[in-house]
Amino acid sequence: MDFGIVLQTDPPARDVVRLMKDAEDAGFRYGWTFDSCVLWQEPFVIYSAILAATSSLVVGPMVTSPGTRDWSVMASTFATLNDMYGNRTVCGIGRGDSAHRVVGKAPSTLATVRDCMRVVKDLAEGRSVTMNEKTVRIPWISNGQLEMWMAGYGPKALQTVGEHADGFILQCADPAIARWTIGAVRDAARAAGRDPAGITICVAAPAYVGEDLPHQREQLRWFGGMVGNHVADLVARYGSSGAVPRELTDYIREREGYDYSHHGKAGNPSTEFVPDEIVDRFCLLGPAASHVERLQELAELGVDQFSLYLMHDDREATLAAYGSQIIPKLTA
């Protein structure tokens, strides 16, 4: 299993770069960031500094969206970083949550996500595409590589991943939800004539190593609220039973609203509806041995990478514990 770290690009950017360097030194192979440049600093500027400060770390957004950047600009940005630092980027993409909603946009359609993945990948790898009825190609790209990993929860999104994406990002570490979503992605890949094993499976969730479970739960409760934004969309589309597992939908019944000014932050007041059970299921808490046990369970389900959100009050200790006590047991 590979490991990644997910950070917000809070100022000062030098702290983001420092933590990414520490993560590489601890054995992490991927460095991800949020991509909401109204809420945080512009990530692609910071990627250049991260790549310069590291030797092999692969960087990218978890996740960007089709609606906040021109697709040709997005492709050229990835390709420029790859040309400078040697194909060390990956594009995580979804329909758009915070980046869209804080500027008054609705999430993109799945068809738009599908088209964006194709256009950005082709352009970033040096192939021609049609944009606005014009053939476009970036002429200076040579040997470009860019994988497109798509995030999603619902049946149609999982179908899109299986049919079109290079990787699948599940933002939730619940094994039951992982089993269902991974199965749906692989079924869709087979139906489309693709090799399911060729799709990289990435689970992303907060992790906090320590003994004080009540404190850890309070620090990570924000994640249930973040996932709840997507689940609310699913319930509106599919209802609260049937197409989407109850493990994913039941807990948002008490959800009343969401304030994006606290998005992804410990102590988010919009997440009081999230029960302890959801925090325990969706996140990794407790001593290192508990993390190893959950990660081994996820690995048996076919998870290729675990990327941990590091948004709590003891980031350095958790990062060090993963490097010394957890990563070696999962990568042996």
mmCIF file of C-alpha atoms in Angstrom:
data_model
loop_
_atom_site.group_PDB
_atom_site.id
_atom_site.type_symbol
_atom_site.label_atom_id
_atom_site.label_comp_id
_atom_site.label_asym_id
_atom_site.label_seq_id
_atom_site.Cartn_x
_atom_site.Cartn_y
_atom_site.Cartn_z
ATOM 1 C CA MET A 1 0.000 0.000 0.000
ATOM 2 C CA ASP A 2 1.157 3.509 -0.860
ATOM 3 C CA PHE A 3 0.593 6.448 1.466
ATOM 4 C CA GLY A 4 -0.300 10.063 0.849
ATOM 5 C CA ILE A 5 -0.858 13.160 2.941
ATOM 6 C CA VAL A 6 -3.643 15.703 2.342
ATOM 7 C CA LEU A 7 -3.261 19.322 3.501
ATOM 8 C CA GLN A 8 -5.107 22.586 3.131
ATOM 9 C CA THR A 9 -3.031 25.391 1.618
ATOM 10 C CA ASP A 10 -3.376 27.638 4.641
ATOM 11 C CA PRO A 11 -0.836 30.443 4.849
ATOM 12 C CA PRO A 12 2.038 30.535 5.317
ATOM 13 C CA ALA A 13 2.784 28.319 2.325
ATOM 14 C CA ARG A 14 6.221 27.482 3.725
ATOM 15 C CA ASP A 15 4.523 25.366 6.417
ATOM 16 C CA VAL A 16 2.713 23.348 3.732
ATOM 17 C CA VAL A 17 6.025 22.807 1.932
ATOM 18 C CA ARG A 18 7.743 21.811 5.197
ATOM 19 C CA LEU A 19 5.078 19.240 6.078
ATOM 20 C CA MET A 20 5.204 17.767 2.577
ATOM 21 C CA LYS A 21 8.982 17.418 2.876
ATOM 22 C CA ASP A 22 8.569 15.777 6.287
ATOM 23 C CA ALA A 23 5.990 13.419 4.785
ATOM 24 C CA GLU A 24 8.338 12.310 2.021
ATOM 25 C CA ASP A 25 11.082 11.711 4.588
ATOM 26 C CA ALA A 26 8.613 9.591 6.606
ATOM 27 C CA GLY A 27 7.801 7.333 3.645
ATOM 28 C CA PHE A 28 4.790 9.023 2.066
ATOM 29 C CA ARG A 29 4.787 8.905 -1.736
ATOM 30 C CA TYR A 30 1.932 11.338 -2.517
ATOM 31 C CA GLY A 31 1.266 14.906 -1.407
ATOM 32 C CA TRP A 32 -2.266 16.174 -1.956
ATOM 33 C CA THR A 33 -3.997 19.476 -1.165
ATOM 34 C CA PHE A 34 -7.505 20.851 -1.169
ATOM 35 C CA ASP A 35 -8.295 23.077 -4.166
ATOM 36 C CA SER A 36 -10.550 25.957 -3.153
ATOM 37 C CA CYS A 37 -8.531 29.060 -3.914
ATOM 38 C CA VAL A 38 -11.048 31.435 -2.290
ATOM 39 C CA LEU A 39 -10.897 29.572 1.027
ATOM 40 C CA TRP A 40 -7.146 28.858 0.882
ATOM 41 C CA GLN A 41 -4.083 29.862 -1.123
ATOM 42 C CA GLU A 42 -3.621 28.850 -4.768
ATOM 43 C CA PRO A 43 -2.321 25.255 -4.672
ATOM 44 C CA PHE A 44 -0.612 25.072 -8.046
ATOM 45 C CA VAL A 45 1.783 27.844 -7.080
ATOM 46 C CA ILE A 46 2.660 25.913 -3.930
ATOM 47 C CA TYR A 47 3.092 22.621 -5.832
ATOM 48 C CA SER A 48 6.094 24.094 -7.591
ATOM 49 C CA ALA A 49 7.764 24.810 -4.241
ATOM 50 C CA ILE A 50 6.859 21.348 -2.919
ATOM 51 C CA LEU A 51 8.314 19.632 -5.971
ATOM 52 C CA ALA A 52 11.484 21.692 -5.696
ATOM 53 C CA ALA A 53 11.873 20.749 -2.004
ATOM 54 C CA THR A 54 11.302 17.013 -2.519
ATOM 55 C CA SER A 55 12.872 14.378 -4.718
ATOM 56 C CA SER A 56 10.132 11.909 -5.638
ATOM 57 C CA LEU A 57 6.857 13.036 -4.034
ATOM 58 C CA VAL A 58 3.903 13.038 -6.449
ATOM 59 C CA VAL A 59 1.620 16.055 -5.927
ATOM 60 C CA GLY A 60 -1.871 17.049 -6.952
ATOM 61 C CA PRO A 61 -5.277 18.340 -5.869
ATOM 62 C CA MET A 62 -7.755 16.314 -3.836
ATOM 63 C CA VAL A 63 -9.748 17.463 -5.605
ATOM 64 C CA THR A 64 -10.015 20.036 -8.359
ATOM 65 C CA SER A 65 -13.120 20.466 -10.513
ATOM 66 C CA PRO A 66 -14.080 21.284 -14.104
ATOM 67 C CA GLY A 67 -15.838 24.524 -13.186
ATOM 68 C CA THR A 68 -13.136 26.672 -11.590
ATOM 69 C CA ARG A 69 -10.308 26.530 -14.156
ATOM 70 C CA ASP A 70 -10.142 26.676 -17.925
ATOM 71 C CA TRP A 71 -9.301 23.143 -19.037
ATOM 72 C CA SER A 72 -6.440 24.208 -21.296
ATOM 73 C CA VAL A 73 -4.913 26.214 -18.421
ATOM 74 C CA MET A 74 -5.290 23.237 -16.091
ATOM 75 C CA ALA A 75 -3.587 20.901 -18.557
ATOM 76 C CA SER A 76 -0.757 23.335 -19.249
ATOM 77 C CA THR A 77 -0.177 23.868 -15.519
ATOM 78 C CA PHE A 78 0.172 20.148 -14.868
ATOM 79 C CA ALA A 79 2.340 19.717 -17.958
ATOM 80 C CA THR A 80 4.620 22.589 -16.941
ATOM 81 C CA LEU A 81 5.166 21.098 -13.482
ATOM 82 C CA ASN A 82 5.841 17.706 -15.062
ATOM 83 C CA ASP A 83 8.318 19.187 -17.516
ATOM 84 C CA MET A 84 10.138 20.977 -14.697
ATOM 85 C CA TYR A 85 10.173 18.115 -12.187
ATOM 86 C CA GLY A 86 9.736 14.878 -14.133
ATOM 87 C CA ASN A 87 6.098 13.695 -14.354
ATOM 88 C CA ARG A 88 5.411 13.992 -10.633
ATOM 89 C CA THR A 89 1.825 15.217 -10.692
ATOM 90 C CA VAL A 90 -1.576 13.545 -10.503
ATOM 91 C CA CYS A 91 -4.988 15.142 -10.972
ATOM 92 C CA GLY A 92 -7.690 14.320 -8.463
ATOM 93 C CA ILE A 93 -11.020 15.629 -9.731
ATOM 94 C CA GLY A 94 -14.669 15.693 -8.736
ATOM 95 C CA ARG A 95 -17.912 17.543 -9.418
ATOM 96 C CA GLY A 96 -16.962 20.471 -7.184
ATOM 97 C CA ASP A 97 -18.015 21.235 -3.623
ATOM 98 C CA SER A 98 -16.414 24.116 -1.717
ATOM 99 C CA ALA A 99 -14.615 25.610 -4.735
ATOM 100 C CA HIS A 100 -17.950 25.893 -6.542
ATOM 101 C CA ARG A 101 -20.350 26.727 -3.775
ATOM 102 C CA VAL A 102 -18.374 29.598 -2.227
ATOM 103 C CA VAL A 103 -18.509 31.437 -5.578
ATOM 104 C CA GLY A 104 -22.158 30.618 -6.220
ATOM 105 C CA LYS A 105 -21.735 27.717 -8.639
ATOM 106 C CA ALA A 106 -23.529 24.392 -8.584
ATOM 107 C CA PRO A 107 -21.453 21.211 -8.838
ATOM 108 C CA SER A 108 -20.582 20.147 -12.384
ATOM 109 C CA THR A 109 -22.491 17.374 -14.091
ATOM 110 C CA LEU A 110 -20.875 13.974 -14.366
ATOM 111 C CA ALA A 111 -20.786 14.376 -18.147
ATOM 112 C CA THR A 112 -18.744 17.554 -17.682
ATOM 113 C CA VAL A 113 -16.346 15.770 -15.312
ATOM 114 C CA ARG A 114 -15.962 12.971 -17.862
ATOM 115 C CA ASP A 115 -15.216 15.383 -20.694
ATOM 116 C CA CYS A 116 -12.822 17.418 -18.551
ATOM 117 C CA MET A 117 -10.831 14.309 -17.601
ATOM 118 C CA ARG A 118 -10.419 13.370 -21.244
ATOM 119 C CA VAL A 119 -9.474 16.852 -22.447
ATOM 120 C CA VAL A 120 -7.027 17.624 -19.634
ATOM 121 C CA LYS A 121 -5.331 14.217 -19.832
ATOM 122 C CA ASP A 122 -4.985 14.334 -23.607
ATOM 123 C CA LEU A 123 -3.642 17.883 -23.627
ATOM 124 C CA ALA A 124 -1.243 17.269 -20.722
ATOM 125 C CA GLU A 125 0.130 14.194 -22.465
ATOM 126 C CA GLY A 126 0.669 16.003 -25.773
ATOM 127 C CA ARG A 127 -2.341 14.843 -27.776
ATOM 128 C CA SER A 128 -4.772 16.949 -29.787
ATOM 129 C CA VAL A 129 -8.305 17.676 -28.583
ATOM 130 C CA THR A 130 -11.276 19.603 -29.891
ATOM 131 C CA MET A 131 -12.225 22.651 -27.834
ATOM 132 C CA ASN A 132 -14.862 25.139 -28.938
ATOM 133 C CA GLU A 133 -14.897 23.487 -32.385
ATOM 134 C CA LYS A 134 -11.142 24.043 -32.757
ATOM 135 C CA THR A 135 -8.335 21.498 -32.724
ATOM 136 C CA VAL A 136 -5.943 22.281 -29.874
ATOM 137 C CA ARG A 137 -2.592 20.771 -28.967
ATOM 138 C CA ILE A 138 0.148 21.971 -26.607
ATOM 139 C CA PRO A 139 3.194 21.787 -28.915
ATOM 140 C CA TRP A 140 6.037 21.795 -26.387
ATOM 141 C CA ILE A 141 4.981 18.693 -24.444
ATOM 142 C CA SER A 142 7.202 15.638 -24.809
ATOM 143 C CA ASN A 143 6.593 12.386 -22.899
ATOM 144 C CA GLY A 144 3.968 13.976 -20.686
ATOM 145 C CA GLN A 145 2.065 11.788 -18.226
ATOM 146 C CA LEU A 146 -0.971 12.686 -16.154
ATOM 147 C CA GLU A 147 -3.309 10.272 -14.399
ATOM 148 C CA MET A 148 -6.863 11.409 -13.657
ATOM 149 C CA TRP A 149 -8.274 10.089 -10.371
ATOM 150 C CA MET A 150 -11.943 10.796 -9.806
ATOM 151 C CA ALA A 151 -13.722 11.165 -6.464
ATOM 152 C CA GLY A 152 -17.347 10.158 -5.983
ATOM 153 C CA TYR A 153 -19.910 8.300 -3.896
ATOM 154 C CA GLY A 154 -23.101 7.765 -5.873
ATOM 155 C CA PRO A 155 -23.900 4.996 -8.379
ATOM 156 C CA LYS A 156 -23.600 7.180 -11.485
ATOM 157 C CA ALA A 157 -20.357 8.758 -10.293
ATOM 158 C CA LEU A 158 -18.881 5.329 -9.556
ATOM 159 C CA GLN A 159 -19.923 4.209 -13.032
ATOM 160 C CA THR A 160 -18.132 7.216 -14.527
ATOM 161 C CA VAL A 161 -14.985 6.339 -12.568
ATOM 162 C CA GLY A 162 -15.035 2.755 -13.777
ATOM 163 C CA GLU A 163 -15.597 3.759 -17.386
ATOM 164 C CA HIS A 164 -13.195 6.689 -17.692
ATOM 165 C CA ALA A 165 -10.824 7.377 -14.756
ATOM 166 C CA ASP A 166 -7.305 6.156 -14.034
ATOM 167 C CA GLY A 167 -7.964 6.080 -10.298
ATOM 168 C CA PHE A 168 -10.780 6.211 -7.758
ATOM 169 C CA ILE A 169 -10.706 8.446 -4.671
ATOM 170 C CA LEU A 170 -13.041 7.417 -1.848
ATOM 171 C CA GLN A 171 -13.124 10.071 0.856
ATOM 172 C CA CYS A 172 -14.145 7.732 3.658
ATOM 173 C CA ALA A 173 -12.336 4.898 5.477
ATOM 174 C CA ASP A 174 -15.412 2.816 6.340
ATOM 175 C CA PRO A 175 -14.710 -0.737 5.089
ATOM 176 C CA ALA A 176 -18.387 -1.382 4.309
ATOM 177 C CA ILE A 177 -18.598 1.710 2.115
ATOM 178 C CA ALA A 178 -15.221 0.885 0.559
ATOM 179 C CA ARG A 179 -16.426 -2.606 -0.336
ATOM 180 C CA TRP A 180 -19.547 -1.273 -2.051
ATOM 181 C CA THR A 181 -17.902 1.583 -3.928
ATOM 182 C CA ILE A 182 -14.866 -0.393 -5.077
ATOM 183 C CA GLY A 183 -17.154 -3.181 -6.280
ATOM 184 C CA ALA A 184 -19.266 -0.708 -8.244
ATOM 185 C CA VAL A 185 -16.185 0.860 -9.874
ATOM 186 C CA ARG A 186 -14.797 -2.514 -10.871
ATOM 187 C CA ASP A 187 -18.141 -3.721 -12.224
ATOM 188 C CA ALA A 188 -18.413 -0.596 -14.364
ATOM 189 C CA ALA A 189 -14.863 -1.060 -15.640
ATOM 190 C CA ARG A 190 -15.577 -4.651 -16.671
ATOM 191 C CA ALA A 191 -18.805 -3.639 -18.416
ATOM 192 C CA ALA A 192 -16.850 -1.000 -20.356
ATOM 193 C CA GLY A 193 -14.220 -3.514 -21.436
ATOM 194 C CA ARG A 194 -11.540 -2.079 -19.148
ATOM 195 C CA ASP A 195 -9.256 -3.950 -16.763
ATOM 196 C CA PRO A 196 -10.545 -3.239 -13.224
ATOM 197 C CA ALA A 197 -7.066 -3.867 -11.842
ATOM 198 C CA GLY A 198 -5.805 -0.933 -13.890
ATOM 199 C CA ILE A 199 -7.774 1.558 -11.772
ATOM 200 C CA THR A 200 -5.847 2.728 -8.700
ATOM 201 C CA ILE A 201 -7.970 2.724 -5.536
ATOM 202 C CA CYS A 202 -7.258 5.499 -3.047
ATOM 203 C CA VAL A 203 -9.018 5.864 0.303
ATOM 204 C CA ALA A 204 -8.632 9.294 1.902
ATOM 205 C CA ALA A 205 -9.641 10.060 5.487
ATOM 206 C CA PRO A 206 -8.406 11.888 8.588
ATOM 207 C CA ALA A 207 -6.042 9.990 10.883
ATOM 208 C CA TYR A 208 -4.999 10.842 14.442
ATOM 209 C CA VAL A 209 -2.620 8.566 16.358
ATOM 210 C CA GLY A 210 -2.985 8.662 20.135
ATOM 211 C CA GLU A 211 -4.808 7.353 23.198
ATOM 212 C CA ASP A 212 -7.392 10.062 23.950
ATOM 213 C CA LEU A 213 -10.322 8.909 21.800
ATOM 214 C CA PRO A 214 -12.849 11.566 22.938
ATOM 215 C CA HIS A 215 -10.407 14.322 22.047
ATOM 216 C CA GLN A 216 -9.551 12.717 18.713
ATOM 217 C CA ARG A 217 -13.247 12.440 17.833
ATOM 218 C CA GLU A 218 -13.809 16.131 18.500
ATOM 219 C CA GLN A 219 -10.798 17.024 16.365
ATOM 220 C CA LEU A 220 -11.970 14.881 13.425
ATOM 221 C CA ARG A 221 -15.735 15.401 13.548
ATOM 222 C CA TRP A 222 -15.368 17.972 10.749
ATOM 223 C CA PHE A 223 -14.871 15.140 8.263
ATOM 224 C CA GLY A 224 -18.387 13.765 8.736
ATOM 225 C CA GLY A 225 -19.690 17.211 7.893
ATOM 226 C CA MET A 226 -17.579 17.431 4.754
ATOM 227 C CA VAL A 227 -18.741 14.008 3.553
ATOM 228 C CA GLY A 228 -22.281 14.979 4.513
ATOM 229 C CA ASN A 229 -22.304 17.715 1.864
ATOM 230 C CA HIS A 230 -21.915 15.062 -0.829
ATOM 231 C CA VAL A 231 -24.305 12.640 0.881
ATOM 232 C CA ALA A 232 -27.001 15.333 1.012
ATOM 233 C CA ASP A 233 -26.731 15.657 -2.772
ATOM 234 C CA LEU A 234 -27.033 11.872 -3.100
ATOM 235 C CA VAL A 235 -30.120 11.719 -0.887
ATOM 236 C CA ALA A 236 -31.715 14.503 -2.914
ATOM 237 C CA ARG A 237 -31.077 12.530 -6.085
ATOM 238 C CA TYR A 238 -31.588 8.892 -5.034
ATOM 239 C CA GLY A 239 -33.593 9.060 -1.799
ATOM 240 C CA SER A 240 -32.467 7.719 1.559
ATOM 241 C CA SER A 241 -32.695 4.029 0.718
ATOM 242 C CA GLY A 242 -32.011 1.685 -2.139
ATOM 243 C CA ALA A 243 -29.316 2.938 -4.479
ATOM 244 C CA VAL A 244 -26.949 4.256 -1.776
ATOM 245 C CA PRO A 245 -26.036 2.191 1.323
ATOM 246 C CA ARG A 246 -27.589 3.263 4.623
ATOM 247 C CA GLU A 247 -24.089 3.226 6.140
ATOM 248 C CA LEU A 248 -23.524 6.379 4.103
ATOM 249 C CA THR A 249 -26.896 8.136 4.319
ATOM 250 C CA ASP A 250 -28.517 7.627 7.723
ATOM 251 C CA TYR A 251 -26.371 9.999 9.741
ATOM 252 C CA ILE A 252 -27.279 13.205 7.870
ATOM 253 C CA ARG A 253 -30.909 13.230 9.067
ATOM 254 C CA GLU A 254 -30.085 15.885 11.653
ATOM 255 C CA ARG A 255 -27.993 17.978 9.256
ATOM 256 C CA GLU A 256 -29.373 21.513 9.047
ATOM 257 C CA GLY A 257 -26.831 23.464 7.009
ATOM 258 C CA TYR A 258 -23.165 24.043 6.406
ATOM 259 C CA ASP A 259 -20.861 27.047 6.728
ATOM 260 C CA TYR A 260 -17.930 26.771 4.308
ATOM 261 C CA SER A 261 -15.879 29.287 6.264
ATOM 262 C CA HIS A 262 -15.087 26.393 8.643
ATOM 263 C CA HIS A 263 -14.686 23.771 5.902
ATOM 264 C CA GLY A 264 -12.233 20.998 6.759
ATOM 265 C CA LYS A 265 -11.291 22.499 10.114
ATOM 266 C CA ALA A 266 -11.302 21.002 13.603
ATOM 267 C CA GLY A 267 -14.114 22.428 15.698
ATOM 268 C CA ASN A 268 -16.363 23.131 12.707
ATOM 269 C CA PRO A 269 -19.695 24.170 14.298
ATOM 270 C CA SER A 270 -21.627 22.866 11.274
ATOM 271 C CA THR A 271 -20.768 19.265 12.191
ATOM 272 C CA GLU A 272 -22.435 18.874 15.567
ATOM 273 C CA PHE A 273 -24.915 16.461 13.954
ATOM 274 C CA VAL A 274 -22.125 13.939 13.267
ATOM 275 C CA PRO A 275 -22.239 11.137 15.895
ATOM 276 C CA ASP A 276 -19.183 9.459 17.415
ATOM 277 C CA GLU A 277 -19.979 6.257 15.526
ATOM 278 C CA ILE A 278 -19.531 8.016 12.182
ATOM 279 C CA VAL A 279 -16.208 9.541 13.239
ATOM 280 C CA ASP A 280 -14.981 6.089 14.286
ATOM 281 C CA ARG A 281 -16.135 4.502 11.019
ATOM 282 C CA PHE A 282 -15.070 7.213 8.588
ATOM 283 C CA CYS A 283 -11.712 8.108 10.215
ATOM 284 C CA LEU A 284 -8.715 6.342 11.759
ATOM 285 C CA LEU A 285 -8.270 6.952 15.482
ATOM 286 C CA GLY A 286 -6.559 5.435 18.490
ATOM 287 C CA PRO A 287 -3.085 3.954 18.889
ATOM 288 C CA ALA A 288 -0.931 2.956 15.935
ATOM 289 C CA ALA A 289 -2.022 -0.679 16.167
ATOM 290 C CA SER A 290 -5.639 0.323 15.502
ATOM 291 C CA HIS A 291 -4.587 2.185 12.361
ATOM 292 C CA VAL A 292 -2.626 -0.820 11.127
ATOM 293 C CA GLU A 293 -5.617 -3.095 11.680
ATOM 294 C CA ARG A 294 -8.005 -0.868 9.708
ATOM 295 C CA LEU A 295 -5.491 -0.336 6.905
ATOM 296 C CA GLN A 296 -4.913 -4.067 6.567
ATOM 297 C CA GLU A 297 -8.676 -4.516 6.238
ATOM 298 C CA LEU A 298 -8.811 -1.861 3.527
ATOM 299 C CA ALA A 299 -5.834 -3.411 1.729
ATOM 300 C CA GLU A 300 -7.684 -6.735 1.604
ATOM 301 C CA LEU A 301 -10.552 -4.926 -0.130
ATOM 302 C CA GLY A 302 -8.168 -3.755 -2.869
ATOM 303 C CA VAL A 303 -7.144 -0.306 -1.618
ATOM 304 C CA ASP A 304 -3.819 0.696 -3.210
ATOM 305 C CA GLN A 305 -3.254 3.964 -1.337
ATOM 306 C CA PHE A 306 -4.306 5.509 1.951
ATOM 307 C CA SER A 307 -4.074 9.282 2.055
ATOM 308 C CA LEU A 308 -4.542 10.871 5.446
ATOM 309 C CA TYR A 309 -6.064 14.282 6.014
ATOM 310 C CA LEU A 310 -3.805 15.997 8.530
ATOM 311 C CA MET A 311 -6.126 18.629 9.987
ATOM 312 C CA HIS A 312 -5.999 18.425 13.776
ATOM 313 C CA ASP A 313 -3.954 19.693 16.698
ATOM 314 C CA ASP A 314 -1.153 17.090 16.697
ATOM 315 C CA ARG A 315 -0.106 16.852 13.074
ATOM 316 C CA GLU A 316 3.625 16.286 13.536
ATOM 317 C CA ALA A 317 3.186 13.437 16.041
ATOM 318 C CA THR A 318 0.707 11.617 13.799
ATOM 319 C CA LEU A 319 2.974 12.100 10.795
ATOM 320 C CA ALA A 320 5.947 10.712 12.735
ATOM 321 C CA ALA A 321 3.916 7.760 14.037
ATOM 322 C CA TYR A 322 2.887 6.833 10.516
ATOM 323 C CA GLY A 323 6.498 6.976 9.390
ATOM 324 C CA SER A 324 7.866 4.844 12.214
ATOM 325 C CA GLN A 325 5.027 2.530 13.259
ATOM 326 C CA ILE A 326 2.426 2.231 10.485
ATOM 327 C CA ILE A 327 3.849 2.662 6.988
ATOM 328 C CA PRO A 328 6.591 0.035 7.500
ATOM 329 C CA LYS A 329 3.963 -2.560 8.454
ATOM 330 C CA LEU A 330 1.842 -1.916 5.350
ATOM 331 C CA THR A 331 4.665 -1.631 2.830
ATOM 332 C CA ALA A 332 6.782 -4.611 3.922
#
